[in-house]
CSV table of C-alpha atoms in Angstrom, one decimal:
chain,number,residue,atom,x,y,z
A,1,MET,CA,4.8,-8.5,-4.6
A,2,ASP,CA,5.7,-4.9,-4.9
A,3,THR,CA,8.8,-4.0,-2.9
A,4,ILE,CA,10.6,-0.8,-2.0
A,5,ARG,CA,14.2,0.1,-1.0
A,6,LEU,CA,14.0,1.6,2.5
A,7,GLY,CA,16.3,4.6,1.9
A,8,ARG,CA,20.0,4.3,2.7
A,9,THR,CA,19.4,1.2,4.8
A,10,GLY,CA,19.4,-0.7,1.5
A,11,LEU,CA,16.8,-3.0,3.0
A,12,THR,CA,14.2,-4.2,0.5
A,13,VAL,CA,10.8,-4.5,2.2
A,14,SER,CA,7.4,-5.6,0.9
A,15,LYS,CA,4.9,-2.8,0.1
A,16,ASN,CA,2.6,-4.7,2.4
A,17,GLY,CA,4.4,-4.2,5.7
A,18,PHE,CA,2.8,-5.8,8.8
A,19,GLY,CA,1.9,-3.2,11.5
A,20,ALA,CA,1.8,-5.3,14.7
A,21,LEU,CA,0.1,-2.9,17.0
A,22,PRO,CA,-3.4,-4.6,16.6
A,23,VAL,CA,-2.2,-8.1,17.3
A,24,GLN,CA,-1.9,-7.2,21.0
A,25,ARG,CA,-5.7,-7.3,21.0
A,26,VAL,CA,-6.0,-11.0,20.0
A,27,GLY,CA,-4.9,-14.1,21.7
A,28,MET,CA,-1.5,-15.8,21.2
A,29,ASP,CA,-2.8,-18.6,18.9
A,30,THR,CA,-4.7,-16.2,16.7
A,31,ALA,CA,-1.8,-13.7,16.5
A,32,CYS,CA,0.7,-16.4,15.6
A,33,LYS,CA,-1.6,-17.8,13.0
A,34,ILE,CA,-2.0,-14.4,11.3
A,35,LEU,CA,1.7,-13.5,11.6
A,36,ARG,CA,2.8,-16.8,10.1
A,37,LYS,CA,0.3,-16.5,7.3
A,38,ALA,CA,1.6,-13.1,6.6
A,39,TYR,CA,5.1,-14.4,6.3
A,40,ASP,CA,4.0,-17.4,4.2
A,41,GLY,CA,2.2,-14.9,1.9
A,42,GLY,CA,5.3,-13.0,1.2
A,43,ILE,CA,5.4,-10.2,3.8
A,44,ASN,CA,8.9,-9.7,5.0
A,45,TYR,CA,8.6,-6.6,7.2
A,46,PHE,CA,7.1,-6.5,10.7
A,47,ASP,CA,6.9,-3.3,12.8
A,48,THR,CA,6.1,-3.4,16.5
A,49,ALA,CA,7.0,-1.5,19.7
A,50,ARG,CA,7.9,-2.1,23.3
A,51,PHE,CA,4.8,0.0,24.1
A,52,TYR,CA,2.5,-2.5,22.3
A,53,THR,CA,2.1,-4.8,25.3
A,54,ASP,CA,2.7,-8.4,24.1
A,55,SER,CA,3.1,-7.7,20.4
A,56,GLU,CA,6.8,-8.3,20.4
A,57,GLU,CA,6.4,-11.6,22.2
A,58,LYS,CA,3.9,-12.8,19.6
A,59,ILE,CA,6.2,-12.0,16.8
A,60,GLY,CA,9.0,-13.8,18.6
A,61,VAL,CA,6.9,-16.9,19.1
A,62,ALA,CA,5.5,-16.9,15.5
A,63,LEU,CA,8.6,-16.0,13.5
A,64,ALA,CA,11.8,-16.8,15.5
A,65,ASP,CA,12.6,-19.7,13.2
A,66,VAL,CA,12.6,-17.6,10.1
A,67,ARG,CA,14.3,-14.6,11.7
A,68,GLU,CA,17.0,-14.4,9.0
A,69,ASN,CA,14.3,-14.0,6.3
A,70,ILE,CA,12.5,-11.0,7.8
A,71,ILE,CA,13.1,-7.4,8.8
A,72,ILE,CA,11.9,-6.3,12.2
A,73,SER,CA,11.6,-2.7,13.5
A,74,THR,CA,10.6,-1.9,17.1
A,75,LYS,CA,10.5,1.2,19.2
A,76,THR,CA,11.4,2.7,22.6
A,77,MET,CA,9.6,5.5,24.4
A,78,ALA,CA,12.5,5.7,26.9
A,79,THR,CA,13.5,9.2,28.1
A,80,THR,CA,16.6,8.0,29.9
A,81,VAL,CA,19.7,6.0,29.0
A,82,GLU,CA,18.8,3.4,31.7
A,83,GLY,CA,15.3,3.1,30.2
A,84,PHE,CA,16.7,2.8,26.7
A,85,TRP,CA,18.8,-0.2,27.6
A,86,LYS,CA,16.0,-1.8,29.6
A,87,ASP,CA,13.6,-1.5,26.6
A,88,LEU,CA,16.2,-2.7,24.1
A,89,ASN,CA,17.1,-5.8,26.1
A,90,THR,CA,13.5,-6.6,26.8
A,91,SER,CA,12.7,-6.3,23.1
A,92,LEU,CA,15.5,-8.5,22.0
A,93,SER,CA,14.5,-11.2,24.5
A,94,LEU,CA,10.8,-11.1,23.6
A,95,LEU,CA,11.5,-11.1,19.8
A,96,LYS,CA,13.9,-14.0,20.3
A,97,THR,CA,16.6,-12.3,18.3
A,98,ASN,CA,20.1,-11.0,18.9
A,99,TYR,CA,19.6,-7.9,16.8
A,100,ILE,CA,16.9,-5.5,15.6
A,101,ASP,CA,17.0,-4.2,12.1
A,102,ILE,CA,15.6,-0.8,12.7
A,103,TYR,CA,15.4,0.6,16.3
A,104,GLN,CA,13.2,3.7,16.6
A,105,PHE,CA,12.6,6.5,19.1
A,106,HIS,CA,8.9,6.3,19.6
A,107,ASN,CA,7.2,9.7,19.1
A,108,PRO,CA,9.5,11.8,21.2
A,109,ALA,CA,8.6,15.4,21.8
A,110,PHE,CA,12.1,16.4,20.5
A,111,CYS,CA,14.7,15.1,18.1
A,112,PRO,CA,17.4,13.3,20.0
A,113,LYS,CA,20.9,14.3,18.9
A,114,PRO,CA,24.4,13.8,20.1
A,115,ASN,CA,25.4,16.1,23.0
A,116,ASP,CA,21.8,17.1,23.7
A,117,GLY,CA,22.3,16.2,27.4
A,118,THR,CA,20.0,13.1,27.3
A,119,GLY,CA,22.5,10.5,26.1
A,120,LEU,CA,19.8,8.8,24.1
A,121,TYR,CA,21.4,9.2,20.7
A,122,GLU,CA,24.7,8.1,22.1
A,123,ALA,CA,23.0,5.0,23.4
A,124,MET,CA,21.7,4.3,19.9
A,125,LEU,CA,25.2,4.5,18.5
A,126,GLU,CA,26.5,2.2,21.2
A,127,ALA,CA,23.8,-0.3,20.5
A,128,ARG,CA,24.6,-0.2,16.8
A,129,ASP,CA,28.4,-0.5,17.5
A,130,LYS,CA,27.6,-3.6,19.5
A,131,GLY,CA,25.6,-5.1,16.7
A,132,LEU,CA,22.4,-5.1,18.7
A,133,ILE,CA,20.7,-2.8,16.1
A,134,ARG,CA,21.4,-2.2,12.5
A,135,TYR,CA,19.8,1.1,11.7
A,136,ILE,CA,18.5,4.1,13.7
A,137,GLY,CA,14.9,5.4,13.1
A,138,MET,CA,12.4,7.9,14.4
A,139,THR,CA,8.7,7.7,14.6
A,140,ASN,CA,6.6,10.9,15.1
A,141,HIS,CA,3.3,12.7,14.7
A,142,ARG,CA,4.8,16.1,14.9
A,143,LEU,CA,5.8,17.6,11.5
A,144,SER,CA,8.5,19.8,12.9
A,145,VAL,CA,10.3,17.0,14.8
A,146,ALA,CA,10.0,14.7,11.8
A,147,GLU,CA,11.5,17.3,9.5
A,148,GLU,CA,14.3,18.0,11.9
A,149,SER,CA,15.2,14.3,12.1
A,150,VAL,CA,15.4,14.0,8.3
A,151,VAL,CA,17.5,17.1,7.8
A,152,SER,CA,19.8,16.2,10.7
A,153,GLY,CA,21.3,13.3,8.8
A,154,LEU,CA,21.2,11.2,12.0
A,155,TYR,CA,18.3,8.9,11.2
A,156,ASP,CA,18.1,6.2,8.6
A,157,THR,CA,14.3,6.0,8.6
A,158,LEU,CA,11.3,8.0,9.5
A,159,GLN,CA,7.9,6.6,10.4
A,160,PHE,CA,5.1,9.1,10.0
A,161,PRO,CA,1.4,9.2,9.2
A,162,PHE,CA,0.6,9.4,5.5
A,163,SER,CA,-2.5,8.7,3.5
A,164,TYR,CA,-4.7,10.3,0.8
A,165,LEU,CA,-5.9,12.7,3.5
A,166,ALA,CA,-2.3,14.1,3.8
A,167,SER,CA,-1.7,17.8,3.3
A,168,GLU,CA,0.9,19.3,1.0
A,169,LYS,CA,3.3,19.7,4.0
A,170,GLU,CA,3.2,15.9,4.5
A,171,GLU,CA,3.7,15.2,0.8
A,172,ALA,CA,6.7,17.5,1.0
A,173,LEU,CA,8.0,15.5,3.9
A,174,VAL,CA,7.9,12.3,1.8
A,175,ARG,CA,9.9,14.1,-0.9
A,176,LEU,CA,12.4,15.4,1.6
A,177,CYS,CA,13.0,11.9,2.8
A,178,GLU,CA,13.5,10.8,-0.8
A,179,GLU,CA,16.0,13.6,-1.3
A,180,LYS,CA,17.9,12.8,1.8
A,181,ASP,CA,17.7,9.0,1.2
A,182,VAL,CA,15.8,8.4,4.4
A,183,GLY,CA,13.4,5.5,4.3
A,184,PHE,CA,9.8,6.6,4.8
A,185,ILE,CA,7.8,4.1,6.8
A,186,CYS,CA,4.1,5.0,6.3
A,187,MET,CA,1.9,4.5,9.3
A,188,LYS,CA,-1.8,5.5,9.6
A,189,ALA,CA,-2.3,4.7,5.9
A,190,LEU,CA,-6.0,4.1,6.8
A,191,ALA,CA,-6.2,7.2,8.9
A,192,GLY,CA,-6.9,5.3,12.1
A,193,GLY,CA,-9.8,3.4,10.5
A,194,LEU,CA,-11.5,6.4,8.9
A,195,ILE,CA,-10.4,5.2,5.5
A,196,THR,CA,-12.5,2.1,4.7
A,197,ARG,CA,-11.3,1.1,1.3
A,198,SER,CA,-7.9,-0.4,1.5
A,199,ASP,CA,-7.7,-0.8,-2.3
A,200,VAL,CA,-7.9,3.0,-2.7
A,201,ALA,CA,-5.4,3.6,0.0
A,202,TYR,CA,-3.0,1.1,-1.5
A,203,ALA,CA,-3.4,2.5,-5.0
A,204,TYR,CA,-2.8,6.1,-3.8
A,205,LEU,CA,0.4,5.2,-1.8
A,206,ALA,CA,1.8,3.3,-4.8
A,207,GLN,CA,2.6,6.7,-6.3
A,208,TYR,CA,5.0,7.5,-3.5
A,209,PRO,CA,8.4,6.1,-2.3
A,210,VAL,CA,6.9,5.0,1.0
A,211,ALA,CA,6.7,1.6,2.8
A,212,PRO,CA,3.2,1.2,4.2
A,213,ILE,CA,2.6,-0.8,7.3
A,214,TRP,CA,-1.0,-2.0,7.6
A,215,GLY,CA,-2.4,-2.6,11.1
A,216,ILE,CA,-3.8,-6.1,11.0
A,217,GLN,CA,-5.6,-8.2,13.7
A,218,ARG,CA,-8.0,-10.3,11.6
A,219,GLU,CA,-7.2,-13.0,9.1
A,220,SER,CA,-9.8,-11.5,6.7
A,221,GLU,CA,-7.9,-8.2,6.8
A,222,LEU,CA,-4.6,-10.0,6.0
A,223,ASP,CA,-6.3,-11.8,3.1
A,224,GLU,CA,-7.4,-8.5,1.7
A,225,PHE,CA,-3.8,-7.2,1.6
A,226,LEU,CA,-2.3,-10.4,0.5
A,227,SER,CA,-4.6,-10.4,-2.5
A,228,TYR,CA,-2.9,-7.2,-3.7
A,229,ASN,CA,0.4,-9.1,-4.1
A,230,GLU,CA,-0.9,-10.6,-7.4
A,231,ASN,CA,-3.3,-7.9,-8.3
A,232,PRO,CA,-2.1,-4.5,-7.0
A,233,PRO,CA,-4.9,-1.9,-7.2
A,234,ALA,CA,-4.3,0.8,-9.8
A,235,LEU,CA,-5.3,4.4,-9.3
A,236,THR,CA,-8.2,4.4,-11.7
A,237,GLU,CA,-10.6,7.3,-12.5
A,238,GLU,CA,-13.1,5.7,-10.1
A,239,ARG,CA,-10.6,5.5,-7.3
A,240,SER,CA,-9.3,9.0,-7.9
A,241,ALA,CA,-12.9,10.4,-7.8
A,242,TYR,CA,-13.5,8.5,-4.6
A,243,ILE,CA,-10.4,10.1,-3.0
A,244,GLU,CA,-11.6,13.6,-4.0
A,245,SER,CA,-15.0,13.0,-2.3
A,246,GLU,CA,-13.3,11.6,0.8
A,247,ARG,CA,-11.0,14.7,1.0
A,248,LYS,CA,-14.0,17.0,0.8
A,249,GLU,CA,-15.5,15.2,3.8
A,250,LEU,CA,-12.5,14.5,6.0
A,251,ILE,CA,-9.7,16.9,5.4
A,252,GLY,CA,-9.5,19.5,8.1
A,253,GLU,CA,-9.9,19.4,11.9
A,254,PHE,CA,-10.6,15.8,12.6
A,255,CYS,CA,-9.2,13.5,15.3
A,256,ARG,CA,-6.8,10.9,13.9
A,257,GLY,CA,-7.2,8.6,16.9
A,258,CYS,CA,-3.5,8.4,17.7
A,259,GLY,CA,-4.1,8.6,21.5
A,260,TYR,CA,-1.2,10.8,22.4
A,261,CYS,CA,-3.6,13.1,24.2
A,262,MET,CA,-4.3,10.4,26.7
A,263,PRO,CA,-4.9,9.7,29.6
A,264,CYS,CA,-7.6,12.2,30.4
A,265,PRO,CA,-7.8,13.3,34.1
A,266,VAL,CA,-11.5,12.5,34.2
A,267,GLY,CA,-11.3,9.3,32.1
A,268,ILE,CA,-12.7,10.5,28.8
A,269,GLU,CA,-11.8,8.1,26.0
A,270,ILE,CA,-10.7,11.1,23.9
A,271,ASN,CA,-9.2,9.2,20.9
A,272,ASN,CA,-12.6,7.7,20.1
A,273,CYS,CA,-15.0,10.3,21.5
A,274,ALA,CA,-13.4,13.2,19.6
A,275,ARG,CA,-14.1,11.5,16.3
A,276,MET,CA,-17.4,9.8,17.0
A,277,SER,CA,-19.3,11.8,14.4
A,278,LEU,CA,-17.1,10.2,11.7
A,279,LEU,CA,-17.2,6.8,13.2
A,280,LEU,CA,-21.0,6.9,13.3
A,281,ARG,CA,-21.1,7.6,9.6
A,282,ARG,CA,-18.3,5.3,8.4
A,283,SER,CA,-19.0,2.1,10.4
A,284,PRO,CA,-22.1,0.4,11.8
A,285,ALA,CA,-23.6,3.0,14.0
A,286,GLU,CA,-25.2,0.4,16.3
A,287,SER,CA,-21.8,-0.6,17.7
A,288,HIS,CA,-21.3,2.9,19.0
A,289,LEU,CA,-24.8,3.4,20.4
A,290,THR,CA,-24.7,0.7,23.0
A,291,LYS,CA,-25.1,1.5,26.7
A,292,GLU,CA,-21.4,1.2,27.1
A,293,GLY,CA,-20.9,3.6,24.2
A,294,GLN,CA,-23.4,6.1,25.6
A,295,ALA,CA,-21.6,6.0,29.0
A,296,LYS,CA,-18.3,6.8,27.3
A,297,MET,CA,-19.7,9.7,25.5
A,298,LYS,CA,-21.5,11.0,28.6
A,299,LYS,CA,-18.1,11.3,30.3
A,300,ILE,CA,-17.6,14.3,28.1
A,301,GLU,CA,-19.9,16.2,30.4
A,302,ASP,CA,-17.2,15.8,33.1
A,303,CYS,CA,-14.6,17.6,31.0
A,304,LEU,CA,-12.5,20.0,33.1
A,305,ASN,CA,-11.5,22.2,30.2
A,306,CYS,CA,-8.0,21.9,31.6
A,307,GLY,CA,-6.5,22.0,28.1
A,308,LEU,CA,-4.1,19.1,28.8
A,309,CYS,CA,-5.3,17.1,25.8
A,310,LYS,CA,-5.1,20.1,23.6
A,311,SER,CA,-1.5,20.8,24.6
A,312,LYS,CA,-0.5,17.2,23.8
A,313,CYS,CA,-2.2,16.8,20.5
A,314,PRO,CA,0.5,16.5,17.8
A,315,TYR,CA,-1.9,17.9,15.2
A,316,GLY,CA,-2.7,21.1,17.2
A,317,LEU,CA,-6.4,20.3,17.4
A,318,ASP,CA,-8.8,22.1,19.8
A,319,THR,CA,-9.7,18.8,21.4
A,320,PRO,CA,-12.1,20.1,24.1
A,321,ASN,CA,-14.1,21.8,21.4
A,322,LEU,CA,-14.0,18.6,19.2
A,323,LEU,CA,-15.3,16.6,22.1
A,324,ARG,CA,-18.3,19.0,22.7
A,325,ARG,CA,-19.2,19.0,19.0
A,326,ASN,CA,-19.0,15.2,18.7
A,327,TYR,CA,-21.2,14.8,21.8
A,328,GLU,CA,-23.9,17.1,20.5
A,329,ASP,CA,-23.9,15.2,17.2
A,330,TYR,CA,-23.9,11.9,19.0
A,331,LYS,CA,-27.1,12.8,21.0
A,332,THR,CA,-29.0,13.3,17.7
A,333,PHE,CA,-28.5,9.6,16.9
A,334,LEU,CA,-30.2,8.7,20.2
A,335,LYS,CA,-33.4,10.5,19.4
């Protein structure tokens, strides 16, 4: 299996990291079966978050007996010191462990630092001094915050979206992490489901010093990634040409589906509705044209144009306009 050193942490993780957000969508038995199969297949790195409902609990149930053989990262969205300790203690309990390898601030709007008045970074240091965490990480969708965290020297790892749809700025961020010896944990390697060929995604990322975490909720998905352990996909001419065609179609103003614009005051499911045009063309359209799907898209008519979603979008998208355009396109599929 391909492995990578995760920056100055010195941790060696499998290139096929397990992103455990999706296992919150399946039952305990199914989740534990998938998690255990991942471990048995050679995956040693599992990433979760306090925000991912019962994901931590499932990892704890499935892998507590092999804790010393795996690397776990989790996250807190706490904005207060009290909330930080509550999240950390809850995570430790659910994961059935007395330490977390990488503890990450989960997509904060700013870069926590010592003496910034929040006490959050000081809490991280205290947790590390007590042996409750080993390394301090940051996850983000905002390029400016991500860059600040890397340059600050305060963070051992950065988790950030990166795929073959990345811009030159995001590629530069990867290189900045390499220069500063900050481990780059690669999320959204499949661009929130818009990238449909994992072999191409894997081959592309193999060029970079990044540790991808793949969101997995089905055994068939896991099998696909495990097959790459023995036969890692190479960046062939065919795959390179495919990437170029994908970039022409997808690079630009498209919704990544991260969901940080939510919730909507009138209940619009923005993270799916704002990218419906792409979903209709890149997955079975019938699944999006059901009565339930039509009702979700019709909610766009209730948009208040309040601009709240636009103000929260980490990619600076004009979300209300994207919603309107996707709705008009969606209606053409109903004719």
